[in-house]
XYZ file of C-alpha atoms in Angstrom:
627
model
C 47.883 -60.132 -54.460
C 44.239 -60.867 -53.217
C 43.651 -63.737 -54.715
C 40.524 -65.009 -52.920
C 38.819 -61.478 -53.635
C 39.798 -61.769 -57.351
C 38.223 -65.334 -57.334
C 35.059 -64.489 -55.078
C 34.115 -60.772 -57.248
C 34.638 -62.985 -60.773
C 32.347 -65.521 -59.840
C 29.616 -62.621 -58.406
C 29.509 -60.528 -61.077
C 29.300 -63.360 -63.564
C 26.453 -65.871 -61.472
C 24.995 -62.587 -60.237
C 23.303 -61.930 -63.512
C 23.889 -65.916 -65.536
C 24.727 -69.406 -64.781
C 27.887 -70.840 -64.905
C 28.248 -71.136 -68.640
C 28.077 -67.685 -69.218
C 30.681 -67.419 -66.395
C 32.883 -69.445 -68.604
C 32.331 -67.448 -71.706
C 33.266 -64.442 -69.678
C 36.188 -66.005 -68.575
C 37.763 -67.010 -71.970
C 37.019 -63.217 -72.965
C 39.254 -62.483 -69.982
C 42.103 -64.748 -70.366
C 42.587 -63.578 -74.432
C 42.687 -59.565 -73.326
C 45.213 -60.559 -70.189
C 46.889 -62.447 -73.096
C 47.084 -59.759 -75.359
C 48.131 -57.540 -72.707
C 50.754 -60.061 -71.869
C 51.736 -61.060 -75.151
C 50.937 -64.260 -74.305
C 48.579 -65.495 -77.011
C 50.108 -67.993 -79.814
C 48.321 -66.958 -82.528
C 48.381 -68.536 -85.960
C 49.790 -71.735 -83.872
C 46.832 -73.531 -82.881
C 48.710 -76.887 -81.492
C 51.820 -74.946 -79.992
C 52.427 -74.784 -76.044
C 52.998 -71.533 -74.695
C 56.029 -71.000 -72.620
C 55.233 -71.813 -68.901
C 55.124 -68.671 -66.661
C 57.853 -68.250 -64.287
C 57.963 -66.778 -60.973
C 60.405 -63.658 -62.559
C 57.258 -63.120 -64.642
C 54.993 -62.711 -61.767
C 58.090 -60.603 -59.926
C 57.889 -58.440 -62.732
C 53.751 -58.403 -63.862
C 50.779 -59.920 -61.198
C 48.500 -60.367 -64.082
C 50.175 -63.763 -64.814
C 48.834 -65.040 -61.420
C 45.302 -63.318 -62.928
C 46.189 -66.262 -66.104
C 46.613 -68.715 -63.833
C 43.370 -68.159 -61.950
C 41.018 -67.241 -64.934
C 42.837 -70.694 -66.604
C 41.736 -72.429 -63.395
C 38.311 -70.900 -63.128
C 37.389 -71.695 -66.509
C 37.834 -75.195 -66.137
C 36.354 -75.137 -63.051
C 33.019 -73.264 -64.507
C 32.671 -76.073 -67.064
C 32.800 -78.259 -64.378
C 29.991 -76.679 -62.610
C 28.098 -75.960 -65.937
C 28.193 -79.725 -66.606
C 26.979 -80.454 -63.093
C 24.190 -77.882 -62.970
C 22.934 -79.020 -66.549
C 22.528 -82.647 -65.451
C 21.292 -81.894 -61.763
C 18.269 -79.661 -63.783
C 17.490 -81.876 -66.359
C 14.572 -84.241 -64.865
C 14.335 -86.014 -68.229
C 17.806 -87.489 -67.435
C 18.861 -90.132 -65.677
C 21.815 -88.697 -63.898
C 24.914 -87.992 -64.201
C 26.499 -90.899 -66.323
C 29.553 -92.405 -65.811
C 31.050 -90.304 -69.052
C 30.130 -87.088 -67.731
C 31.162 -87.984 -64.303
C 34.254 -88.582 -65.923
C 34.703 -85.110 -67.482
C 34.012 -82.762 -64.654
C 36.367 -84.545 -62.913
C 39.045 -84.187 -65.433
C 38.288 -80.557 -65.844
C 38.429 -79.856 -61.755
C 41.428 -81.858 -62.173
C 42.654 -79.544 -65.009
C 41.535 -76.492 -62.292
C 43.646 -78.124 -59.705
C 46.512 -77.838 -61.540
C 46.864 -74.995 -62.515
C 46.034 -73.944 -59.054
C 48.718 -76.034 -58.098
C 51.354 -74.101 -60.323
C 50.403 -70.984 -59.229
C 51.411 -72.330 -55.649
C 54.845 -73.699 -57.086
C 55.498 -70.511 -58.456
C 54.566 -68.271 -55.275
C 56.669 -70.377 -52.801
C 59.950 -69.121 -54.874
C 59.236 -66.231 -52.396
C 63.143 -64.618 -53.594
C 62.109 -64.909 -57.184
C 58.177 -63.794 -57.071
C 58.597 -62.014 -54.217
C 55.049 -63.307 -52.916
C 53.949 -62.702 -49.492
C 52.929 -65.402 -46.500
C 49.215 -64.560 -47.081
C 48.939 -64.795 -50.688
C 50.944 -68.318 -50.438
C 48.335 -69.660 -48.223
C 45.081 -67.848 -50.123
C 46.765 -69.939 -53.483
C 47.024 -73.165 -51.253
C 43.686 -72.986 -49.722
C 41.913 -72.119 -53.200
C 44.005 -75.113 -54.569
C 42.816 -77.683 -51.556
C 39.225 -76.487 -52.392
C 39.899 -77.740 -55.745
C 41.144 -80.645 -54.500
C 38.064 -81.092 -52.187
C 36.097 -80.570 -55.098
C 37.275 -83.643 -57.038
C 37.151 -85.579 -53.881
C 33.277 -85.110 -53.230
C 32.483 -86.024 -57.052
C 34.472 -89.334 -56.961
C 32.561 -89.274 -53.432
C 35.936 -90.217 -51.591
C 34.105 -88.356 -48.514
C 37.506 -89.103 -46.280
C 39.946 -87.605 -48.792
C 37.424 -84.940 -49.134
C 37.211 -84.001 -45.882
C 40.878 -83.802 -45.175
C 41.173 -80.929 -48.186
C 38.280 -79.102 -46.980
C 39.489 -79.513 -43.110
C 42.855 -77.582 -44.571
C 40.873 -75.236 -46.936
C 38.867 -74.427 -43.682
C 42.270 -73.891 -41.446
C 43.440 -71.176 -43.663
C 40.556 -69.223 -44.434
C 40.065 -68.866 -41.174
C 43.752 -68.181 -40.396
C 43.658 -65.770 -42.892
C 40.083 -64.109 -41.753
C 41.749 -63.475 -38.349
C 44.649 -61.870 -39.561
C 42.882 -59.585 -42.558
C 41.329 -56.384 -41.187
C 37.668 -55.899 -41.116
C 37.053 -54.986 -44.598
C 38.552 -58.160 -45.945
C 37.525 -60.413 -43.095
C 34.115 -60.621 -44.803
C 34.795 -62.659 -47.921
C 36.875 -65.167 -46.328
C 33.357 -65.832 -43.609
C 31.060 -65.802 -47.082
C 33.603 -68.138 -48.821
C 33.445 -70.220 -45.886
C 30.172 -70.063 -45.026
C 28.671 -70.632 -48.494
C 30.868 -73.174 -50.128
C 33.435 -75.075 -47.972
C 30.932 -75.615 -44.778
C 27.664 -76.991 -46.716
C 30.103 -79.315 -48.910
C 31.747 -80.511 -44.781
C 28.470 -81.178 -43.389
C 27.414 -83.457 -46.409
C 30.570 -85.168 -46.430
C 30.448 -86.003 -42.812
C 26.186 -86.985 -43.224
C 27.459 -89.053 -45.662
C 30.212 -91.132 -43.295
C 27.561 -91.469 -40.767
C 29.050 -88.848 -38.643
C 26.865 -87.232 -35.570
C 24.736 -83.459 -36.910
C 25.399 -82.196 -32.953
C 29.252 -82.579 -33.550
C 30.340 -79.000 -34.770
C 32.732 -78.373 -37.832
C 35.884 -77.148 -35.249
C 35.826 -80.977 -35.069
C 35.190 -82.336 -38.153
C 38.521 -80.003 -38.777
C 39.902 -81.525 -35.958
C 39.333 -85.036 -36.635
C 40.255 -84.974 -40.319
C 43.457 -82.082 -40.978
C 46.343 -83.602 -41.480
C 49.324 -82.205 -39.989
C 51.985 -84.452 -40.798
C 54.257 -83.393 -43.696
C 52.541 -80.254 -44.346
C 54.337 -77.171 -44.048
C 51.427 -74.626 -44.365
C 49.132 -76.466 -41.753
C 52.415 -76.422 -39.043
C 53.378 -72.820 -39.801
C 49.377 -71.880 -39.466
C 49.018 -73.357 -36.057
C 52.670 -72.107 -34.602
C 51.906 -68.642 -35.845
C 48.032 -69.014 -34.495
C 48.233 -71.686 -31.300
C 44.831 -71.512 -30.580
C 43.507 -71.262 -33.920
C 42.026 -74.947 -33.203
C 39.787 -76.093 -30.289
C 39.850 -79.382 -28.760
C 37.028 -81.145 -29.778
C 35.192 -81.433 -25.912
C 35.745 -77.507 -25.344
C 33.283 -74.951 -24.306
C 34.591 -72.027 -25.915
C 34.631 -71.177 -29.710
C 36.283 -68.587 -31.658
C 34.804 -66.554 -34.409
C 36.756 -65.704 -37.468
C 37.140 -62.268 -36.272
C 38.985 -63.747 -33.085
C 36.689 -63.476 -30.492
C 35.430 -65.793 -27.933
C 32.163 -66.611 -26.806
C 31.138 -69.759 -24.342
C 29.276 -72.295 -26.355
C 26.189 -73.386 -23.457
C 25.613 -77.560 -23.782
C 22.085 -76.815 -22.488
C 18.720 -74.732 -21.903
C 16.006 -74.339 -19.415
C 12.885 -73.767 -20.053
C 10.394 -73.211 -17.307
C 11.128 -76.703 -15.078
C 12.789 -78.393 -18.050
C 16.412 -78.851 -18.689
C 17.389 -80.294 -21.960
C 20.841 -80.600 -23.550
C 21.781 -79.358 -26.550
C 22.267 -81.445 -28.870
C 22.451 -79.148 -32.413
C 26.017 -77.555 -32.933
C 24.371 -74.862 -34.941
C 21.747 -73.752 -32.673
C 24.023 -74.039 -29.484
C 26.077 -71.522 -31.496
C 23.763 -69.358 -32.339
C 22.934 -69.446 -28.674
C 25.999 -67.971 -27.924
C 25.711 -65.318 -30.144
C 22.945 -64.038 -28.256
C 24.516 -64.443 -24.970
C 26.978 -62.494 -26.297
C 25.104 -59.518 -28.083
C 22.882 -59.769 -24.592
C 25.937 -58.688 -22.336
C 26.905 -55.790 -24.638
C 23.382 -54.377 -25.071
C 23.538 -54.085 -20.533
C 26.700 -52.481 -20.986
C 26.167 -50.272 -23.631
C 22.666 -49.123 -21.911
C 24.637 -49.502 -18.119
C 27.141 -46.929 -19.712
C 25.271 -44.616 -21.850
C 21.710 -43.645 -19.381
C 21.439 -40.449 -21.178
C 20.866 -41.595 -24.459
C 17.089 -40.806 -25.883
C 14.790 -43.657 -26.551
C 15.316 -44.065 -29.658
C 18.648 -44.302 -28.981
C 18.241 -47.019 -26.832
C 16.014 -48.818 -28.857
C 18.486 -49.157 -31.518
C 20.818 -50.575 -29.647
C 17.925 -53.481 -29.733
C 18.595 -54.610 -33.114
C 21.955 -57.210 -32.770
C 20.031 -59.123 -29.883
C 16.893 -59.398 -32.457
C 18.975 -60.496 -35.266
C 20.648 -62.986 -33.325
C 17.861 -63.812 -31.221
C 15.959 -64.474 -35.319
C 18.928 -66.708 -36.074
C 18.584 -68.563 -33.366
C 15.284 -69.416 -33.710
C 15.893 -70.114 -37.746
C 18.410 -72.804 -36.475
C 15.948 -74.976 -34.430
C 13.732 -74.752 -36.771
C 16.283 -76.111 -39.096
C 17.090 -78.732 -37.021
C 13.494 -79.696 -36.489
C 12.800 -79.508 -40.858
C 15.738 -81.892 -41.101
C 14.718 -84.314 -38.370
C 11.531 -84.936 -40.091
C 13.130 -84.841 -43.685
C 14.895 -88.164 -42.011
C 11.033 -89.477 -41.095
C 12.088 -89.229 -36.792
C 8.869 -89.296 -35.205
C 7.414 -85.995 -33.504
C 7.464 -88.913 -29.689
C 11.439 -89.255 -30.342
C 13.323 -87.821 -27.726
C 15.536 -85.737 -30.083
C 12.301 -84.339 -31.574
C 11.344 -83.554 -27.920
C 14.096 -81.574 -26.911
C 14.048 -79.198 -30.229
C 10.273 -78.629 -29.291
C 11.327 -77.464 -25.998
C 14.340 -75.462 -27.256
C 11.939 -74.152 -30.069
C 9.774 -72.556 -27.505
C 12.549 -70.946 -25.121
C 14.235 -69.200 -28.239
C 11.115 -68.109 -29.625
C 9.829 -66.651 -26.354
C 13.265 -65.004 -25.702
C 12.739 -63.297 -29.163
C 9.433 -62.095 -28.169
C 10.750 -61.029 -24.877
C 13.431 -58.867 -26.222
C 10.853 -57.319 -29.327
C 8.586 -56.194 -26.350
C 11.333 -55.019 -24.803
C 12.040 -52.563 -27.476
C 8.690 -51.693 -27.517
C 9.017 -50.830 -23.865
C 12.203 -48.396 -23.940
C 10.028 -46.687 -27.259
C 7.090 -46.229 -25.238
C 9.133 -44.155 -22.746
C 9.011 -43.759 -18.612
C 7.188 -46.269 -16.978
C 5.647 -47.698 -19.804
C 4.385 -45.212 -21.031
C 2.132 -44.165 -17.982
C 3.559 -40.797 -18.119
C 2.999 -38.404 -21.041
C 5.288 -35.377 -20.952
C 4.577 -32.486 -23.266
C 7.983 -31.694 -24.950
C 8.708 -28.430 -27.159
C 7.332 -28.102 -30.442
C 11.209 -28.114 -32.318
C 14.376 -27.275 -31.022
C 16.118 -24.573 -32.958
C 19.110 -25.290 -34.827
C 21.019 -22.356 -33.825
C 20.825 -19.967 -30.544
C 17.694 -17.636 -30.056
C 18.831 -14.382 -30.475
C 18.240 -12.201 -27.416
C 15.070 -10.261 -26.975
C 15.187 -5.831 -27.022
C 13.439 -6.149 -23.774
C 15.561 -7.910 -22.117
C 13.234 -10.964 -21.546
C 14.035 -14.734 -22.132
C 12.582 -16.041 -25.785
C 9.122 -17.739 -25.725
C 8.905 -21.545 -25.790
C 5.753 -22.651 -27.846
C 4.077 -25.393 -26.748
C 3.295 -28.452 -28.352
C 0.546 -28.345 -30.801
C -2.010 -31.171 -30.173
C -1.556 -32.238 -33.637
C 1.733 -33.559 -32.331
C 0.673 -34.854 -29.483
C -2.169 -36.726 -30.988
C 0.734 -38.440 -33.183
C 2.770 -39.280 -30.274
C 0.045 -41.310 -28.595
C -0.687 -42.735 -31.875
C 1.962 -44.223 -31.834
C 2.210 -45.623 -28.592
C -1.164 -47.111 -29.616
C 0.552 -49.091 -32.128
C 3.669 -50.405 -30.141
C 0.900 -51.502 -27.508
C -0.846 -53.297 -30.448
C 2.204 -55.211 -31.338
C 3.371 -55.818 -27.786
C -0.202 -57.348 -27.970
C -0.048 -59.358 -30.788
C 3.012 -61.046 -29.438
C 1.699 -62.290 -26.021
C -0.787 -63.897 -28.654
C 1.862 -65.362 -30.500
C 3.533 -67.336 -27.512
C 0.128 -69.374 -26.833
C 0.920 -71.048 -30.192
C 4.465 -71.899 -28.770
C 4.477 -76.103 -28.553
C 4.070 -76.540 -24.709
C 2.795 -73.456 -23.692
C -1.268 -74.014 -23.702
C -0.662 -77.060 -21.171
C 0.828 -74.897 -18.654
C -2.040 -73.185 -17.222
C 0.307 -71.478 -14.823
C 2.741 -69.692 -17.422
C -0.828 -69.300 -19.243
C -2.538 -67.230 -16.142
C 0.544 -64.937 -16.267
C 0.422 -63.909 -19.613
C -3.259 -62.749 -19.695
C -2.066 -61.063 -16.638
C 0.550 -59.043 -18.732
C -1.656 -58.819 -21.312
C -4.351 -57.381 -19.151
C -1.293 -54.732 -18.101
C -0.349 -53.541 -21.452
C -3.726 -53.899 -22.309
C -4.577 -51.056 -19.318
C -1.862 -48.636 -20.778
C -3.502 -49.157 -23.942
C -6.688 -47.887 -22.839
C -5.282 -45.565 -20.853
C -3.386 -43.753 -23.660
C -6.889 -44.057 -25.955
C -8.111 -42.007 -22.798
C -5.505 -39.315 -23.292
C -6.222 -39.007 -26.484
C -10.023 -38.424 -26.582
C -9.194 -35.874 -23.774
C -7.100 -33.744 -26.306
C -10.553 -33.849 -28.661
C -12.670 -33.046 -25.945
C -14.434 -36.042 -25.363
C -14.069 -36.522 -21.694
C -17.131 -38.974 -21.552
C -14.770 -41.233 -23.575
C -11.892 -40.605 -21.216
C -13.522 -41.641 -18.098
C -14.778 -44.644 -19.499
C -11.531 -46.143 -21.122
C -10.160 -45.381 -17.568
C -12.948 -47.410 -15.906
C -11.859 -50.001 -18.585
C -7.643 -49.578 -17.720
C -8.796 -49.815 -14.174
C -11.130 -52.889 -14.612
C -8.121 -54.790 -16.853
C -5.106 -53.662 -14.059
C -7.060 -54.899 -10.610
C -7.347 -58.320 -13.563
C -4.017 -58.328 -13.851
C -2.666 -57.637 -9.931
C -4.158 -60.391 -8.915
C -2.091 -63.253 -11.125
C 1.389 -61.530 -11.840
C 3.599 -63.068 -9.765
C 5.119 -61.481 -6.478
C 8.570 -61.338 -7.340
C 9.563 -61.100 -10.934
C 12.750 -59.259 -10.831
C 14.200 -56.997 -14.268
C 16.969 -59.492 -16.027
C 20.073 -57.264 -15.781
C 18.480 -53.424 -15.656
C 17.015 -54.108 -19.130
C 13.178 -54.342 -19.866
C 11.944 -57.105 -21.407
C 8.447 -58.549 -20.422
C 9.369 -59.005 -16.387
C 6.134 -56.664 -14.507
C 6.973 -55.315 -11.191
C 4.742 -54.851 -8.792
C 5.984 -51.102 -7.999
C 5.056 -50.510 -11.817
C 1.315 -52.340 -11.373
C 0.922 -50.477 -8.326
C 1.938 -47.001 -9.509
C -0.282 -46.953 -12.817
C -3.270 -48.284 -10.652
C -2.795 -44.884 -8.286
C -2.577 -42.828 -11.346
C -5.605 -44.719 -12.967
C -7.606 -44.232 -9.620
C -6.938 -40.290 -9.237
C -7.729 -40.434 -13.313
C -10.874 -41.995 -12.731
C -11.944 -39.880 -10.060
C -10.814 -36.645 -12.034
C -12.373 -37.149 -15.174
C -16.200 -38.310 -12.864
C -15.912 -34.940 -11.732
C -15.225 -33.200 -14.757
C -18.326 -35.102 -16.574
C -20.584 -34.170 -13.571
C -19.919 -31.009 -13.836
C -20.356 -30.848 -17.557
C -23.579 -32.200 -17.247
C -24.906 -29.925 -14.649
C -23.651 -26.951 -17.080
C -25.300 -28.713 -19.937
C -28.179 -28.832 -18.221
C -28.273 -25.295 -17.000
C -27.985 -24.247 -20.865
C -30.494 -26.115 -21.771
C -33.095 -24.544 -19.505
C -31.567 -20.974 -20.284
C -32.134 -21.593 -23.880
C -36.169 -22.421 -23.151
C -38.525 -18.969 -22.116
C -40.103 -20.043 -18.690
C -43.712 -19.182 -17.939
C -44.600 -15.829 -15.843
C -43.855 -16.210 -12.378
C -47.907 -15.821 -11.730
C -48.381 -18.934 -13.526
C -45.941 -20.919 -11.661
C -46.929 -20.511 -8.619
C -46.832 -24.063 -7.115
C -42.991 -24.457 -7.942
C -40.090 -23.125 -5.972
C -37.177 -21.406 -8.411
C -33.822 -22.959 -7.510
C -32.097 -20.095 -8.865
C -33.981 -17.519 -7.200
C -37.390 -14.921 -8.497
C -36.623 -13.804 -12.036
C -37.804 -10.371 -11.699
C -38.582 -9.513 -15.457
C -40.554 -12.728 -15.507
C -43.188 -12.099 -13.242
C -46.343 -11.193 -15.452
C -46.895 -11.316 -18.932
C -46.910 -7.404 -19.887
C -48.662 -5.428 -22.160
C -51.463 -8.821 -21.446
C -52.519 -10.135 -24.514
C -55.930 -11.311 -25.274
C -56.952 -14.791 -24.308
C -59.764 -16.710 -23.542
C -61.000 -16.692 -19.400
C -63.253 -19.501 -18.530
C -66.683 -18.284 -17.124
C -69.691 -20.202 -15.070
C -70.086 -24.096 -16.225
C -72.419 -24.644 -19.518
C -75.691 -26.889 -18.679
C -75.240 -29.594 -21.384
C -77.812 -31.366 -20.030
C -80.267 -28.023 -21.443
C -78.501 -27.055 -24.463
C -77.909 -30.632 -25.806
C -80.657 -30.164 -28.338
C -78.975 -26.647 -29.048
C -75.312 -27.672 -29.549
C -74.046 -28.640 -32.596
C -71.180 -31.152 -31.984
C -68.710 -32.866 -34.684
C -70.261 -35.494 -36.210
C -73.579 -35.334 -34.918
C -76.132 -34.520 -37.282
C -78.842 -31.167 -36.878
C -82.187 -31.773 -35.224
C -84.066 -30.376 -38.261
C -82.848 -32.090 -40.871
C -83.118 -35.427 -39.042
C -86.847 -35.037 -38.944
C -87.002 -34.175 -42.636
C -85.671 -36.947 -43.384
C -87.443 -39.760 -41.294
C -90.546 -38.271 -43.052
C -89.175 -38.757 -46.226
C -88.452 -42.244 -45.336
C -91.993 -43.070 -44.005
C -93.790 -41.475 -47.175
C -91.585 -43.714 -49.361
C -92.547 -47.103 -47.341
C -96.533 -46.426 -48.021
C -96.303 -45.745 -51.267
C -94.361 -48.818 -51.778
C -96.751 -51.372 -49.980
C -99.990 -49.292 -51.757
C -98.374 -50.609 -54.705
C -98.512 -54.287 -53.310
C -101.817 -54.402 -52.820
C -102.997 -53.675 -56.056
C -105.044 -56.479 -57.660
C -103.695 -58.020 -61.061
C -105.366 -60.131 -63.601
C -104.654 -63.668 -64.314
C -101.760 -63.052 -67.039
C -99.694 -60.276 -64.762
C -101.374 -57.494 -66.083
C -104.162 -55.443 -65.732
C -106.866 -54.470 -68.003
């Protein structure tokens, strides 16, 4: 009889794809084809009452707890139909005192039915009903209850069902196995805690008080049989209100801290949520060391896996104070209030953790030493066994193709960039820009990774050929590391054998002698590519004959077929100076004109002028013309 699972998949399917009036109209579809199949229906008599279901009938048929239920839910989806219609509707003015009236008579109408249905299962020799579905059909009937409670806004009364409703869902999580375990945590965590915490906002109860207390404070154990029988069966089921320790619904324990440090600064914590959800990373924490302390052999990848529960809870964590801080300021508390202050702080520690552990992952995917090594590994393993060779000789391993290789540093290249772009990240943190200390050490980190970036680029430019390149992004990884050695501090120690963003010196120290020998290497290399270059180069050009290179020594020694140009060729040989100083009359020259035809032409000239001033002196009459 899983009645909470019956309740929880209705109300999916139907609000998965529609609001809750189609979930009603889905109901009533329900309840007339269980009828039918029951031969419960009174048709043709509209005003006559059915015959009550007895526990024999359940004995005998469970779908007449399924009537009960679907009866209940579809008084209880009106309800919420009502609720949802009025809370959407900004035209309205509320919910008015009529309508307030009807959802709580039909949650009242819910409640009973849901409080048949327990009647009926407790006849345990009639129904034959077990413990657990007896408490499932109480707790769904206190939620109910609870549910009436909060709309009259009786937040006391209301707290008392929900304080039960909580008891046995949780009771009942512990003792379900691990595939029903989950709907009882969703049920609890989606409905009855929300509707808790507003409730206990509402009677001015302290947010850093957690709901183990609320339950506490507010179950009622006199005169009720199912809350004694819970707690004899389940002892510590309930924690004192001032413990340290909390159990999760799957039963296990985890130490609840009351504070955090951050650099010099110790504040209390004062959130229930986010001191729980600091335990949950304490706790997935200790079993990532001892699944890595236990399993050294795995593969990287592997290992990095392994990563993910400390990220997720490391992201809820930091989702908690942050909604902390949203509803702090929702209230108007000043960003100076001391309760402000402390979130800021614990803000900044989880969010640093979280980047701590991401680079971590990084790390342990980047391989030995950061990734300062680069192995070549075997182009594929074969599925099955080589077969063995005619000769008699071992099979060949190929090497890896640089293809490959080139996409393994690529990818390095792009867990450095991220490891980079979160060092960037915690600058923003609230605090952190003040503290020119912490500030110093993570540009000196940043100079580190920032090293095995270029370092890698080097590697990868030496696969292409480009050893120019290589040497100088190792000039640049050795530049950035003798940055760096000079502000990490002396003795950072690894948390627990697992990386995060802790830099020993051994590791600074190693990658600068590999980045010194690298550097060294690779200036040798280009020297001596340059001299061959060179070499080339003057082999491709045809020297001059050794005769008319006389004045220069031949590094390389006498080329013997060089030595004279043979068969000779005809060329001009200079003879005895010219005497320009005789022959200038004689030589024509560019632009100079000839001797002869200057002459001509300054006679030419003079002829010209005496004609033209004979002309002058001519005599003329009186009028301008002559007779």
């Amino acid at each position: 009889m899983d009645i909470t699972r019956f309740i929880v998949t209705q109300r999916d399917k139907a609000l998965l794809v529609g609001d809750y009036g189609s979930y009603r109209k889905q109901l009533s579809r329900r309840l007339l084809v269980v009828r039918k199949k029951l031969k419960y229906s009174t048709k043709g008599r509209k005003y006559t009452t059915p015959n009550p279901v007895t526990a024999e009938d359940i004995a005998r048929n469970h779908e007449f707890i399924h009537l009960l239920l679907l009866t209940a839910e579809r008084a209880w989806a009106l309800a919420m139909h009502m609720k949802s219609a009025y809370a959407t509707d900004s035209s309205a003015q509320g919910t008015t005192g009529s309508t307030k009236r009807h959802i709580v008579s039909k949650l009242q109408k819910a409640s009973t039915h849901a409080a048949r249905l327990v009647n009926l299962l407790q006849e345990k020799d009639k129904s034959g009903a077990s413990t657990e579905s007896i408490l499932e059909a109480r707790a769904y009937q206190q939620s109910l209850q609870g549910a009436i409670k909060f709309e009259k806004r009786n937040w006391e009364h209301c707290l008392q069902s929900y304080s039960e409703t909580w008891l046995l869902y949780t009771a009942l999580a512990r003792s379900a196995g691990s595939k029903q375990d989950d709907v009882f945590k969703d049920l609890l965590a989606s409905t009855i805690d929300p509707s808790m915490r507003y409730a206990a906002y509402q009677l001015k109860l302290p947010r850093t008080i957690s709901v183990e207390t609320i339950v506490a404070r507010y179950l009622q154990r006199a005169d009720n049989p199912y809350v004694a029988g819970v707690l004899k069966s389940i002892p510590n089921l309930m924690q004192e209100p001032g413990a340290t320790a909390k159990n999760t619904a799957t039963g296990e324990s985890t130490d609840v801290p009351k504070a955090i440090t951050w650099r010099s600064r110790k504040v209390n914590l004062e959130d229930a949520a986010t001191a729980q959800a600091l335990a949950s990373v304490s706790a997935a924490e200790g079993k990532l060391t001892t699944f890595l302390a236990a399993n050294p052999e795995l593969d990287r990848r592997a290992k990095a896996a392994a990563f993910d529960d400390v990220l997720i809870s490391s992201q809820d964590a930091v989702d908690a104070v942050k909604t902390a801080i949203d509803e702090l300021t929702a209230e108007g508390i000043a960003q100076g209030d001391p309760r402000m202050q402390s979130l800021q702080i614990t803000r900044t520690a989880v969010n640093y953790n979280l980047v701590e552990w991401r680079i971590g992952r990084n790390r342990v995917l980047c391989g030995d030493q950061d990734g300062a090594t680069f192995e070549t590994e075997s182009s594929k393993k074969p599925k099955k066994p080589k077969k063995p060779r005619a000769d008699g000789k071992p099979p060949v391993e190929h090497e890896e193709s640089t293809g490959r290789k080139l996409t393994r540093l690529k990818d390095r290249v792009v867990l450095y960039d991220s490891t980079l772009q979160s060092l960037d990240s915690v600058q923003e943190f609230p605090g952190v820009a003040a503290d020119q200390t912490f500030v110093s050490e993570l540009e000196a980190k940043k100079a580190y990774f920032s090293s095995l970036r270029c370092l890698t680029l080097a590697r990868s430019h030496t696969l292409h050929g480009n050893r120019q390149n290589s040497l100088a992004l190792l000039a640049r990884a050795a530049e950035l590391l003798s940055r760096s050695m000079s502000s990490l501090p002396p003795g950072e120690s690894t948390s627990e054998g697992v990386a995060k963003l802790e830099v020993q010196p051994a590791q600074v120290q190693s990658l600068q002698d590999l980045l010194e020998r690298s550097v060294l290497q690779f200036r040798a290399l280009v020297e001596l590519e340059d001299l061959n270059s060179a070499a080339a180069k003057d082999k491709t050009v045809k020297a001059a004959p050794m005769i008319e290179r006389m004045n220069e020594y031949p590094p390389e020694g006498v080329d013997l077929r060089n030595l004279v140009t043979y068969p000779p060729k005809l060329q001009p040989v200079p003879v005895k100076p010219i005497f320009l100083d005789v022959a200038w009359n004689y030589i024509e020259y560019p632009g100079r004109p000839k001797k002869g035809a200057l002459v001509a032409n300054d006679w030419k000239a003079e002829e010209a002028a005496s004609k033209t001033e004979g002309k002058k002196e001519a005599k003329k009459s009186w009028f301008g013309f002559g007779r």
